[in-house]
Coordinates of C-alpha atoms in Angstrom, one line a residue:
Chain A
X1 CA 0.0 0.0 0.0
X2 CA 2.8 2.3 0.9
X3 CA 4.4 2.1 -2.5
X4 CA 1.1 2.3 -4.3
X5 CA 0.3 5.7 -2.7
X6 CA 3.8 7.0 -3.3
X7 CA 3.4 6.4 -7.0
X8 CA 0.0 8.0 -7.4
X9 CA 0.7 11.7 -6.7
X10 CA -2.4 12.6 -8.8
X11 CA -4.7 10.9 -6.3
X12 CA -3.1 12.7 -3.4
X13 CA -3.4 16.1 -4.8
X14 CA -7.1 15.7 -5.4
X15 CA -7.7 15.3 -1.8
X16 CA -7.2 19.0 -0.9
X17 CA -7.3 20.6 -4.2
X18 CA -9.7 23.3 -3.1
X19 CA -7.4 24.1 -0.3
X20 CA -4.4 24.2 -2.4
X21 CA -6.0 26.4 -5.0
X22 CA -6.7 28.9 -2.2
X23 CA -3.3 28.7 -0.6
X24 CA -1.5 29.2 -3.9
X25 CA 1.6 27.4 -2.7
X26 CA 4.9 27.3 -4.8
X27 CA 4.7 24.7 -7.6
X28 CA 6.4 21.3 -7.0
X29 CA 6.2 21.4 -3.2
X30 CA 5.0 18.1 -1.7
X31 CA 2.0 18.0 0.5
X32 CA 2.8 16.9 4.0
X33 CA -0.7 16.0 5.6
X34 CA -0.9 12.7 7.3
X35 CA -3.3 11.4 4.5
X36 CA -0.8 12.1 1.8
X37 CA 2.2 10.6 3.6
X38 CA 3.3 7.0 3.0
X39 CA 2.5 5.1 6.3
X40 CA -0.6 3.0 6.4
X41 CA -0.4 2.8 10.1
X42 CA -3.0 5.7 10.2
X43 CA -5.4 3.0 9.1
X44 CA -5.2 1.6 12.6
X45 CA -7.7 4.4 13.6
X46 CA -10.5 2.5 12.0
X47 CA -9.6 -0.7 13.6
X48 CA -12.0 -0.4 16.6
X49 CA -14.9 0.4 14.3
X50 CA -14.0 -2.5 11.9
X51 CA -13.9 -4.8 14.9
X52 CA -17.3 -3.8 16.0
X53 CA -18.7 -4.2 12.6
X54 CA -17.0 -7.6 12.1
X55 CA -18.6 -9.0 15.4
X56 CA -21.9 -7.3 15.6
X57 CA -22.9 -6.8 12.0
X58 CA -20.9 -8.9 9.5
X59 CA -20.6 -12.1 11.5
X60 CA -24.4 -12.1 12.3
X61 CA -25.2 -11.6 8.7
X62 CA -23.2 -14.4 7.5
X63 CA -24.0 -16.9 10.3
X64 CA -27.7 -15.8 9.7
X65 CA -27.4 -17.1 6.3
X66 CA -25.8 -20.3 7.7
X67 CA -28.8 -20.8 10.1
X68 CA -31.2 -20.3 7.4
X69 CA -30.1 -23.7 6.0
X70 CA -31.0 -25.5 9.2
X71 CA -34.1 -26.1 11.1
X72 CA -32.5 -25.1 14.4
X73 CA -35.1 -24.5 17.2
X74 CA -33.1 -21.7 18.7
X75 CA -31.8 -23.3 21.9
X76 CA -30.6 -26.9 21.5
X77 CA -26.9 -27.4 20.7
X78 CA -27.6 -29.3 17.3
X79 CA -28.4 -27.5 14.2
X80 CA -29.8 -30.0 11.7
X81 CA -29.0 -29.0 8.0
X82 CA -31.9 -29.0 5.8
X83 CA -30.6 -27.2 2.6
X84 CA -33.0 -24.9 0.9
X85 CA -36.1 -26.3 2.7
X86 CA -36.8 -23.1 4.6
X87 CA -36.6 -21.0 1.5
X88 CA -39.0 -23.5 -0.4
X89 CA -41.4 -23.2 2.6
X90 CA -41.4 -19.5 2.5
X91 CA -42.8 -19.6 -1.1
X92 CA -45.6 -21.9 -0.1
X93 CA -46.4 -20.2 3.3
X94 CA -49.7 -18.3 2.9
X95 CA -49.0 -16.5 6.2
X96 CA -45.6 -15.3 4.9
X97 CA -47.1 -14.2 1.6
X98 CA -49.7 -12.2 3.4
X99 CA -47.0 -10.7 5.8
X100 CA -44.8 -9.9 2.7
X101 CA -47.7 -8.0 1.1
X102 CA -48.2 -6.0 4.4
X103 CA -44.6 -5.2 4.4
X104 CA -44.9 -3.7 0.9
X105 CA -48.1 -1.9 1.9
X106 CA -46.4 -0.5 4.9
X107 CA -43.3 0.6 2.9
X108 CA -45.0 1.9 -0.3
X109 CA -48.0 3.2 1.4
X110 CA -46.1 5.3 4.0
X111 CA -43.7 6.4 1.4
X112 CA -46.5 7.8 -0.9
X113 CA -48.4 9.6 1.8
X114 CA -45.2 11.0 3.2
X115 CA -44.1 12.5 0.0
X116 CA -47.5 14.1 -0.9
X117 CA -48.1 15.3 2.6
X118 CA -44.4 16.4 3.1
X119 CA -44.1 18.3 -0.1
X120 CA -47.4 20.0 0.4
X121 CA -46.4 21.0 4.0
X122 CA -43.1 22.2 2.8
X123 CA -44.6 24.4 0.1
X124 CA -47.1 25.8 2.4
X125 CA -44.6 26.5 5.1
X126 CA -42.0 27.8 2.7
X127 CA -43.9 31.1 2.3
X128 CA -43.6 33.9 5.1
X129 CA -46.5 33.7 7.4
X130 CA -47.3 34.1 11.0
X131 CA -46.7 31.0 13.3
X132 CA -44.5 29.3 10.6
X133 CA -41.8 28.4 13.0
X134 CA -44.2 27.0 15.5
X135 CA -46.1 25.0 12.8
X136 CA -42.9 23.4 11.6
X137 CA -41.8 22.6 15.0
X138 CA -45.1 20.9 15.9
X139 CA -45.4 18.9 12.8
X140 CA -41.8 17.7 13.3
X141 CA -42.2 16.9 16.9
X142 CA -43.4 13.3 16.6
X143 CA -40.4 12.3 14.7
X144 CA -38.3 12.5 18.0
X145 CA -41.0 10.4 19.9
X146 CA -40.2 6.6 20.2
X147 CA -42.6 4.9 17.9
X148 CA -43.6 2.6 20.7
X149 CA -44.9 5.6 22.7
X150 CA -46.5 7.0 19.4
X151 CA -48.2 3.7 18.8
X152 CA -49.5 3.7 22.5
X153 CA -50.8 7.1 22.2
X154 CA -52.7 6.3 19.0
X155 CA -54.0 3.0 20.5
X156 CA -55.7 5.2 23.1
X157 CA -57.4 7.1 20.3
X158 CA -58.6 4.0 18.5
X159 CA -59.6 1.7 21.4
X160 CA -63.0 0.3 21.4
X161 CA -64.5 1.5 24.8
X162 CA -64.2 5.1 25.5
X163 CA -61.7 5.7 22.6
X164 CA -61.6 9.2 21.5
X165 CA -62.5 8.3 17.8
X166 CA -65.4 6.1 18.9
X167 CA -66.6 9.1 21.1
X168 CA -66.9 11.1 17.8
X169 CA -68.6 8.3 16.1
X170 CA -71.2 7.9 18.8
X171 CA -71.7 11.6 19.1
X172 CA -72.8 11.5 15.5
X173 CA -75.2 8.7 16.3
X174 CA -73.0 5.8 15.0
X175 CA -72.1 2.4 16.5
X176 CA -68.7 1.9 18.1
X177 CA -66.2 0.7 15.6
X178 CA -63.5 -2.0 16.5
X179 CA -60.9 -0.2 14.5
X180 CA -58.0 -2.5 15.0
X181 CA -60.0 -5.8 14.7
X182 CA -60.6 -5.6 11.0
X183 CA -57.2 -6.6 9.3
X184 CA -57.4 -4.2 6.4
X185 CA -58.4 -1.3 8.5
X186 CA -55.8 -2.0 11.0
X187 CA -53.1 -2.1 8.3
X188 CA -54.4 1.2 6.9
X189 CA -54.3 2.6 10.5
X190 CA -50.7 1.5 11.0
X191 CA -49.7 3.1 7.7
X192 CA -51.4 6.3 8.7
X193 CA -49.9 6.4 12.0
X194 CA -46.3 5.8 10.7
X195 CA -46.8 8.3 7.9
X196 CA -48.0 11.1 10.3
X197 CA -45.3 10.4 12.8
X198 CA -42.5 10.6 10.2
X199 CA -44.0 13.2 7.7
X200 CA -41.8 15.8 9.5
X201 CA -38.7 14.2 8.0
X202 CA -40.0 14.6 4.4
X203 CA -41.2 18.1 5.2
X204 CA -37.8 19.1 6.5
X205 CA -36.0 17.6 3.5
X206 CA -38.2 19.3 1.0
X207 CA -37.9 22.6 3.0
X208 CA -34.2 22.5 2.7
X209 CA -34.5 21.7 -1.0
X210 CA -36.9 24.6 -1.6
X211 CA -34.7 26.9 0.1
X212 CA -31.8 26.0 -2.0
X213 CA -33.6 27.0 -5.2
X214 CA -32.5 30.7 -6.1
X215 CA -35.4 33.1 -5.9
X216 CA -34.2 34.7 -9.2
X217 CA -35.3 31.5 -11.1
X218 CA -39.0 32.3 -10.1
X219 CA -38.6 36.1 -10.8
X220 CA -37.4 35.3 -14.3
X221 CA -40.1 32.8 -14.9
X222 CA -42.7 35.3 -13.8
X223 CA -41.3 37.9 -16.2
X224 CA -41.7 35.4 -18.8
X225 CA -45.4 35.0 -17.8
X226 CA -45.1 31.5 -16.3
X227 CA -48.1 30.8 -14.1
X228 CA -48.0 29.1 -10.6
X229 CA -48.4 25.7 -12.0
X230 CA -45.8 26.2 -14.8
X231 CA -43.4 27.6 -12.2
X232 CA -44.0 24.5 -10.0
X233 CA -43.5 22.0 -12.8
X234 CA -40.8 23.9 -14.6
X235 CA -38.5 24.9 -11.6
X236 CA -39.5 23.5 -8.3
X237 CA -39.9 19.8 -9.3
X238 CA -36.7 19.4 -11.4
X239 CA -34.6 21.3 -8.8
X240 CA -36.1 19.3 -6.0
X241 CA -34.8 16.0 -7.6
X242 CA -32.1 15.4 -4.8
X243 CA -34.6 16.0 -2.2
X244 CA -37.1 13.6 -3.8
X245 CA -34.4 10.9 -4.0
X246 CA -33.5 11.3 -0.3
X247 CA -36.9 11.4 1.1
X248 CA -38.3 8.5 -1.1
X249 CA -35.5 6.2 -0.2
X250 CA -35.6 7.1 3.5
X251 CA -39.4 6.7 3.9
X252 CA -39.7 3.5 1.8
X253 CA -36.9 1.8 3.9
X254 CA -38.4 3.1 7.1
X255 CA -41.8 1.6 6.1
X256 CA -40.4 -1.8 5.0
X257 CA -38.5 -2.2 8.3
X258 CA -41.6 -1.2 10.3
X259 CA -41.7 -3.0 13.7
X260 CA -42.6 -0.9 16.7
X261 CA -45.9 0.7 15.8
X262 CA -47.2 -2.8 14.8
X263 CA -46.0 -4.3 17.9
X264 CA -47.9 -2.1 20.3
X265 CA -51.0 -1.2 18.2
X266 CA -51.9 -4.7 16.8
X267 CA -49.2 -7.0 18.0
X268 CA -49.5 -8.5 14.4
X269 CA -53.2 -9.6 15.0
X270 CA -55.9 -10.3 14.5
X271 CA -54.2 -13.7 13.8
X272 CA -51.1 -13.0 11.6
X273 CA -52.9 -10.4 9.5
X274 CA -51.1 -7.1 10.3
X275 CA -47.6 -8.5 10.8
X276 CA -44.6 -7.2 8.8
X277 CA -41.6 -9.4 8.0
X278 CA -39.9 -7.8 10.9
X279 CA -42.5 -8.7 13.5
X280 CA -43.0 -12.1 12.1
X281 CA -39.3 -12.8 12.5
X282 CA -39.6 -12.1 16.2
X283 CA -42.8 -14.3 16.6
X284 CA -41.3 -17.3 14.4
X285 CA -38.0 -17.2 16.5
X286 CA -39.2 -16.7 20.1
X287 CA -42.8 -18.1 20.0
X288 CA -42.8 -20.7 17.4
X289 CA -39.2 -21.7 18.1
X290 CA -38.2 -21.9 14.5
X291 CA -34.9 -20.1 14.5
X292 CA -33.8 -21.6 11.1
X293 CA -37.1 -20.4 9.4
X294 CA -36.9 -17.1 11.2
X295 CA -33.3 -16.7 9.7
X296 CA -34.5 -17.4 6.2
X297 CA -37.1 -14.6 6.7
X298 CA -34.2 -12.3 7.9
X299 CA -32.2 -13.1 4.8
X300 CA -35.3 -12.4 2.5
X301 CA -35.9 -9.1 4.3
X302 CA -32.3 -8.0 4.0
X303 CA -32.2 -8.8 0.3
X304 CA -35.5 -7.0 -0.3
X305 CA -34.3 -3.9 1.4
X306 CA -30.9 -4.0 -0.3
X307 CA -32.5 -4.4 -3.7
X308 CA -34.9 -1.4 -3.2
X309 CA -32.2 0.8 -1.8
X310 CA -29.7 0.1 -4.6
X311 CA -32.3 0.1 -7.4
X312 CA -33.8 3.3 -6.1
X313 CA -30.5 5.1 -5.7
X314 CA -29.5 4.1 -9.2
X315 CA -32.8 5.1 -10.8
X316 CA -33.1 8.4 -8.9
X317 CA -29.4 9.4 -9.4
X318 CA -29.5 8.5 -13.1
X319 CA -32.5 10.8 -13.5
X320 CA -30.7 13.5 -11.6
X321 CA -27.7 13.1 -14.0
X322 CA -29.9 13.3 -17.1
X323 CA -31.4 16.6 -15.9
X324 CA -28.0 18.2 -15.5
Chain B
X1 CA -36.0 30.4 -19.0
X2 CA -33.8 31.1 -22.0
X3 CA -35.9 34.1 -22.8
X4 CA -34.9 35.9 -19.6
X5 CA -31.4 36.5 -21.0
X6 CA -32.8 38.4 -23.9
X7 CA -35.1 41.1 -22.5
X8 CA -37.0 41.9 -25.6
X9 CA -40.4 43.4 -26.1
X10 CA -42.3 40.3 -26.0
X11 CA -41.3 39.2 -22.5
X12 CA -42.1 42.7 -21.2
X13 CA -45.6 42.6 -22.7
X14 CA -46.1 39.3 -21.2
X15 CA -45.0 40.4 -17.8
X16 CA -47.5 43.4 -17.9
X17 CA -50.3 41.0 -19.0
X18 CA -49.4 38.7 -16.1
X19 CA -49.4 41.5 -13.6
X20 CA -52.9 42.6 -14.6
X21 CA -54.0 39.0 -14.3
X22 CA -52.3 38.9 -10.9
X23 CA -54.5 41.9 -9.8
X24 CA -57.7 40.2 -11.0
X25 CA -56.7 37.1 -9.1
X26 CA -55.7 38.7 -5.8
X27 CA -59.2 38.1 -4.4
X28 CA -59.0 34.4 -5.2
X29 CA -55.3 34.3 -4.0
X30 CA -56.3 35.5 -0.7
X31 CA -58.9 32.7 -0.6
X32 CA -56.3 30.2 -1.5
X33 CA -54.0 31.6 1.3
X34 CA -56.9 31.1 3.7
X35 CA -57.4 27.6 2.6
X36 CA -53.8 26.8 3.0
X37 CA -53.8 28.3 6.5
X38 CA -56.7 26.2 7.6
X39 CA -55.2 23.0 6.0
X40 CA -51.9 23.7 8.0
X41 CA -53.8 24.3 11.2
X42 CA -55.7 20.9 10.8
X43 CA -52.3 19.1 10.3
X44 CA -50.9 20.8 13.5
X45 CA -54.0 19.9 15.3
X46 CA -53.9 16.3 14.2
X47 CA -50.2 16.0 15.3
X48 CA -51.1 17.3 18.8
X49 CA -54.2 15.2 19.2
X50 CA -52.3 12.0 20.4
X51 CA -50.4 14.1 23.0
X52 CA -53.5 15.7 24.3
X53 CA -55.6 12.6 24.6
X54 CA -52.7 10.9 26.3
X55 CA -52.5 13.7 28.8
X56 CA -56.3 13.5 29.6
X57 CA -56.2 9.8 29.8
X58 CA -53.3 9.8 32.2
X59 CA -54.8 12.3 34.5
X60 CA -58.2 10.5 34.9
X61 CA -58.9 7.5 37.3
X62 CA -60.0 4.2 35.7
X63 CA -63.5 4.7 37.2
X64 CA -63.8 8.2 35.4
X65 CA -65.6 7.3 32.2
X66 CA -65.9 10.8 30.7
X67 CA -64.9 11.3 27.2
X68 CA -61.1 11.4 26.4
X69 CA -61.5 14.6 24.8
X70 CA -62.6 16.2 28.1
X71 CA -59.8 17.6 30.2
X72 CA -60.4 16.8 33.9
X73 CA -60.1 20.4 35.1
X74 CA -62.0 19.7 38.3
X75 CA -60.5 16.2 39.4
X76 CA -57.0 15.7 38.3
X77 CA -55.9 12.2 39.4
X78 CA -52.2 11.5 39.8
X79 CA -52.5 7.8 40.7
X80 CA -51.5 6.6 37.2
X81 CA -48.2 8.2 37.4
X82 CA -47.7 6.4 40.8
X83 CA -48.8 3.1 39.1
X84 CA -46.3 3.7 36.2
X85 CA -43.5 4.4 38.5
X86 CA -44.2 1.6 41.0
X87 CA -45.5 -1.3 38.8
X88 CA -43.9 -0.3 35.5
X89 CA -40.5 0.9 36.9
X90 CA -40.5 3.7 34.4
X91 CA -38.1 6.0 36.5
X92 CA -35.6 3.0 36.7
X93 CA -35.9 2.6 32.9
X94 CA -35.4 6.3 32.3
X95 CA -32.2 6.0 34.3
X96 CA -31.2 2.9 32.3
X97 CA -31.9 4.7 29.0
X98 CA -29.9 7.7 30.1
X99 CA -26.9 5.4 31.0
X100 CA -27.1 3.5 27.8
X101 CA -27.7 6.5 25.5
X102 CA -24.9 8.5 27.0
X103 CA -22.3 5.7 26.9
X104 CA -23.3 4.6 23.3
X105 CA -23.4 8.2 22.1
X106 CA -19.9 8.9 23.6
X107 CA -18.6 5.7 21.9
X108 CA -20.1 6.5 18.5
X109 CA -18.5 10.0 18.6
X110 CA -15.1 8.8 19.6
X111 CA -14.9 5.6 17.5
X112 CA -16.7 7.2 14.6
X113 CA -14.4 10.3 14.4
X114 CA -11.2 8.2 14.7
X115 CA -12.4 5.9 12.1
X116 CA -13.4 8.6 9.7
X117 CA -10.0 10.4 9.6
X118 CA -8.0 7.9 7.6
X119 CA -11.1 7.2 5.4
X120 CA -11.3 11.0 4.6
X121 CA -7.7 11.9 4.4
X122 CA -6.0 8.6 2.9
X123 CA -8.2 7.6 0.0
X124 CA -6.4 4.5 -1.1
X125 CA -8.2 1.9 -3.0
X126 CA -8.5 -0.2 0.3
X127 CA -10.0 2.6 2.2
X128 CA -12.5 3.5 -0.5
X129 CA -13.7 -0.1 -0.4
X130 CA -13.9 0.0 3.4
X131 CA -15.9 3.3 3.3
X132 CA -18.3 1.7 0.7
X133 CA -18.7 -1.4 2.9
X134 CA -19.4 0.8 6.0
X135 CA -22.1 2.8 4.2
X136 CA -23.6 -0.4 3.0
X137 CA -24.1 -1.6 6.6
X138 CA -26.7 1.3 7.0
X139 CA -29.0 -0.9 4.9
X140 CA -29.2 -4.0 7.3
X141 CA -32.7 -3.9 9.0
X142 CA -32.0 -4.8 12.6
X143 CA -34.7 -7.5 12.7
X144 CA -33.1 -9.3 9.8
X145 CA -30.2 -10.4 11.9
X146 CA -32.2 -11.1 15.1
X147 CA -31.7 -14.8 15.2
X148 CA -27.8 -14.8 14.7
X149 CA -27.4 -11.6 16.9
X150 CA -29.5 -12.9 19.7
X151 CA -27.7 -16.3 19.7
X152 CA -24.3 -14.5 19.4
X153 CA -25.1 -12.3 22.5
X154 CA -26.3 -15.3 24.4
X155 CA -23.0 -17.1 23.7
X156 CA -21.2 -13.9 25.0
X157 CA -23.6 -13.9 28.1
X158 CA -24.6 -10.4 26.9
X159 CA -28.3 -10.8 27.3
X160 CA -29.7 -8.4 29.8
X161 CA -26.5 -6.5 30.3
X162 CA -25.9 -2.9 29.6
X163 CA -22.7 -3.5 27.7
X164 CA -24.4 -5.9 25.4
X165 CA -27.1 -3.5 24.2
X166 CA -24.6 -0.6 24.2
X167 CA -22.2 -2.5 21.9
X168 CA -25.1 -3.5 19.6
X169 CA -26.6 0.0 19.3
X170 CA -23.2 1.6 18.9
X171 CA -22.5 -0.7 16.1
X172 CA -25.8 0.2 14.6
X173 CA -25.3 3.9 14.8
X174 CA -21.6 4.0 13.7
X175 CA -22.0 3.7 10.0
X176 CA -23.9 7.0 9.6
X177 CA -21.6 8.7 12.1
X178 CA -18.4 7.7 10.1
X179 CA -20.1 8.8 6.9
X180 CA -21.0 12.2 8.4
X181 CA -17.6 12.7 10.1
X182 CA -15.7 11.8 6.8
X183 CA -17.8 14.1 4.8
X184 CA -17.2 16.9 7.2
X185 CA -13.4 16.3 7.4
X186 CA -13.0 16.4 3.7
X187 CA -14.5 19.8 3.6
X188 CA -11.8 21.0 6.2
X189 CA -8.8 22.6 4.7
X190 CA -5.7 20.3 4.7
X191 CA -3.4 23.4 5.2
X192 CA -4.0 23.5 8.9
X193 CA -3.1 19.9 9.4
X194 CA 0.0 20.4 7.2
X195 CA 1.0 23.4 9.2
X196 CA 0.9 21.3 12.5
X197 CA 2.9 18.5 10.8
X198 CA 5.5 21.0 9.6
X199 CA 5.7 22.3 13.3
X200 CA 6.6 18.7 14.4
X201 CA 3.3 17.4 15.7
X202 CA 2.7 13.7 15.4
X203 CA -0.5 11.9 14.3
X204 CA -2.2 11.9 17.6
X205 CA -1.4 15.4 18.3
X206 CA -2.7 16.5 15.1
X207 CA -5.9 14.6 15.8
X208 CA -6.5 15.9 19.3
X209 CA -5.3 19.5 19.1
X210 CA -6.1 20.3 15.4
X211 CA -8.7 18.1 13.9
X212 CA -11.1 17.2 16.7
X213 CA -11.6 20.8 17.9
X214 CA -12.7 21.6 14.4
X215 CA -15.4 18.9 14.5
X216 CA -17.9 20.6 16.9
X217 CA -20.8 21.3 14.3
X218 CA -20.8 17.6 12.9
X219 CA -20.4 16.4 16.5
X220 CA -23.6 18.2 17.5
X221 CA -25.3 16.5 14.6
X222 CA -23.9 13.1 15.5
X223 CA -25.0 13.5 19.1
X224 CA -28.5 14.3 18.3
X225 CA -29.0 11.6 15.6
X226 CA -27.5 8.9 17.8
X227 CA -29.0 10.1 21.1
X228 CA -32.6 10.1 19.7
X229 CA -32.1 6.8 17.9
X230 CA -30.6 5.0 21.0
X231 CA -33.1 6.5 23.4
X232 CA -36.1 5.5 21.3
X233 CA -34.7 2.0 20.2
X234 CA -37.1 -0.6 20.7
X235 CA -36.8 -3.4 18.1
X236 CA -33.6 -5.0 19.3
X237 CA -33.7 -3.9 23.0
X238 CA -37.1 -5.6 23.5
X239 CA -35.5 -8.8 22.9
X240 CA -32.1 -8.2 24.5
X241 CA -33.3 -6.5 27.6
X242 CA -36.1 -8.5 29.2
X243 CA -35.1 -8.1 32.8
X244 CA -37.0 -5.1 34.4
X245 CA -33.8 -4.0 36.2
X246 CA -31.9 -3.3 33.0
X247 CA -34.7 -2.4 30.6
X248 CA -34.6 0.9 28.8
X249 CA -37.6 3.2 28.4
X250 CA -39.0 1.9 25.1
X251 CA -39.1 -1.8 25.8
X252 CA -40.3 -1.0 29.4
X253 CA -43.2 1.0 28.0
X254 CA -43.9 -1.7 25.5
X255 CA -44.1 -4.4 28.2
X256 CA -46.0 -2.1 30.7
X257 CA -48.5 -1.3 28.0
X258 CA -49.2 -4.9 27.2
X259 CA -49.5 -5.8 31.0
X260 CA -51.8 -2.8 31.7
X261 CA -54.2 -3.3 28.7
X262 CA -57.1 -2.9 31.2
X263 CA -55.5 0.2 32.8
X264 CA -54.9 2.6 29.9
X265 CA -54.4 5.5 32.3
X266 CA -51.3 4.1 33.7
X267 CA -49.9 3.2 30.2
X268 CA -50.7 6.8 29.2
X269 CA -48.8 8.1 32.2
X270 CA -45.8 5.9 31.4
X271 CA -45.7 7.0 27.9
X272 CA -45.8 10.7 28.8
X273 CA -42.9 10.2 31.3
X274 CA -40.9 8.5 28.4
X275 CA -41.5 11.4 26.1
X276 CA -40.8 14.1 28.5
X277 CA -36.9 13.9 28.4
X278 CA -36.9 14.1 24.5
X279 CA -39.4 16.9 24.6
X280 CA -37.2 19.0 27.0
X281 CA -34.2 18.4 24.8
X282 CA -36.2 19.4 21.8
X283 CA -37.5 22.6 23.3
X284 CA -34.1 23.9 24.2
X285 CA -32.1 22.6 21.2
X286 CA -34.8 22.8 18.4
X287 CA -32.5 24.5 16.0
X288 CA -29.8 22.0 16.2
X289 CA -32.3 19.2 16.1
X290 CA -33.8 20.2 12.7
X291 CA -30.5 21.0 11.3
X292 CA -28.9 17.8 12.4
X293 CA -31.8 15.7 11.1
X294 CA -31.5 17.4 7.7
X295 CA -27.7 16.6 7.7
X296 CA -28.4 13.0 8.7
X297 CA -31.1 12.6 6.1
X298 CA -29.0 13.9 3.1
X299 CA -26.5 11.2 3.3

């Protein structure tokens, strides 16, 4: 490594090119920062981090793949090898298929709601008005609350007896509704709770994006007679591309990983009907004692999230490049 | 857009006509503004309703069957908080959370900034690959490794220990911290470090006297992101911490809530107590919170 760096001066100069341009140093002088110098000993600084990653992230990831080829029960010493049986079982498992569907609903549903609501809020709060700071702070507030606590709070609203929403229903002469006992309604409620809790993240990302657009662009467009809608589609949307990419990826992954809110609001029920893959892994491991099968689910969840992340990043970044 | 660079007669005429149109529309525009204001107010109210209802529920006795919307002005009942503290061990859990959060956050800042320095300043092929792998770790959903991670912690006798959950959560938060530190370090001028080297400082002196003091802004971001994430963590800690004496606040509230499904007032009181520390921090550090979250999101 030492020789390799020494023979690549071009790579070194690029590190601090901006700084050197400002400093206007005499030509030919060698840079003497630690990064540019030969010794690879400096890499020892990331040893503690790499050790932690090796033990608590990479090793579990790899041994998880190993467990997924066994029908280990989670506690006994022997782990009988069964090959691909767990993966074949996943394909035929109706419960898993339903739970996988739920996971996509949680991910895509939350993502769509958060983009629409988040962008709308950002556009509304980008204009000067009274109470703007307070509105932003309040809409953002739930982001900081533990999703377990948020779920508990919303459970109070949706409960059957004496719940705040049923109070409204009764006040209008209706019958009490068992909101969380109907699978599809419960899934929709979980999506709504997750979306509302984290809409502040999208809002803040879009606000930052809006503020980075120079006001002169809008003034120029107005001089050219562009209407509100034309200005929005012609200037705002294309220049918000990086914000779209960030917010979409972040919210989609957050929804696909959803665990806490489901756990407190429905605990996956009724039956298995509102589980996500994440909550089902916990149940399969600890309640059904099928550690091997749960590992296979974990591998599938990881692969799904990795594919979504990489594909979305590639897609959204390419669109950004095309627009430049 | 291209027409703006050539200010000719047509564009002026267009601007004049648009201005007259604006005047005609100003009435409807005020209407639009009022509608936007009402919509915003609605969202703000929706975001506050859960907190309000939790407060009214927490302040009422179980026998009080008045609507959750009604605030108990005349008969505030504090017994739910007592139940949450005595039966739910909420205060103990808040203490546990404080301990775990402070240590994990300190570790993330220290290990993260140390690791980021060579990755930012010595961009060899090896270090670029290491950086890419570290950023890739952000993608791992915690529950996908539940089985292997739990059995590993079990073999290490780390279940129901502070150090076990601290190391797990530190590892989980490190990739983002390293990424943020490295990006920030690359924006610092190399000349300062060079000057220190010329003056004869060694690597550790450069790090502790020159580089680290410049990292304050990004460290605030890392502290806020890590602190909030660790304080609120539930998915893994609910499995790793099952003993009430070591439970942190999120799993404690989860467990207390499922044990108190008939006594929602106590669950509400526990929830409020778990939110208060974060609320206080947010109230005082609001600007840093939002700035930090934006920095963390735009990775």
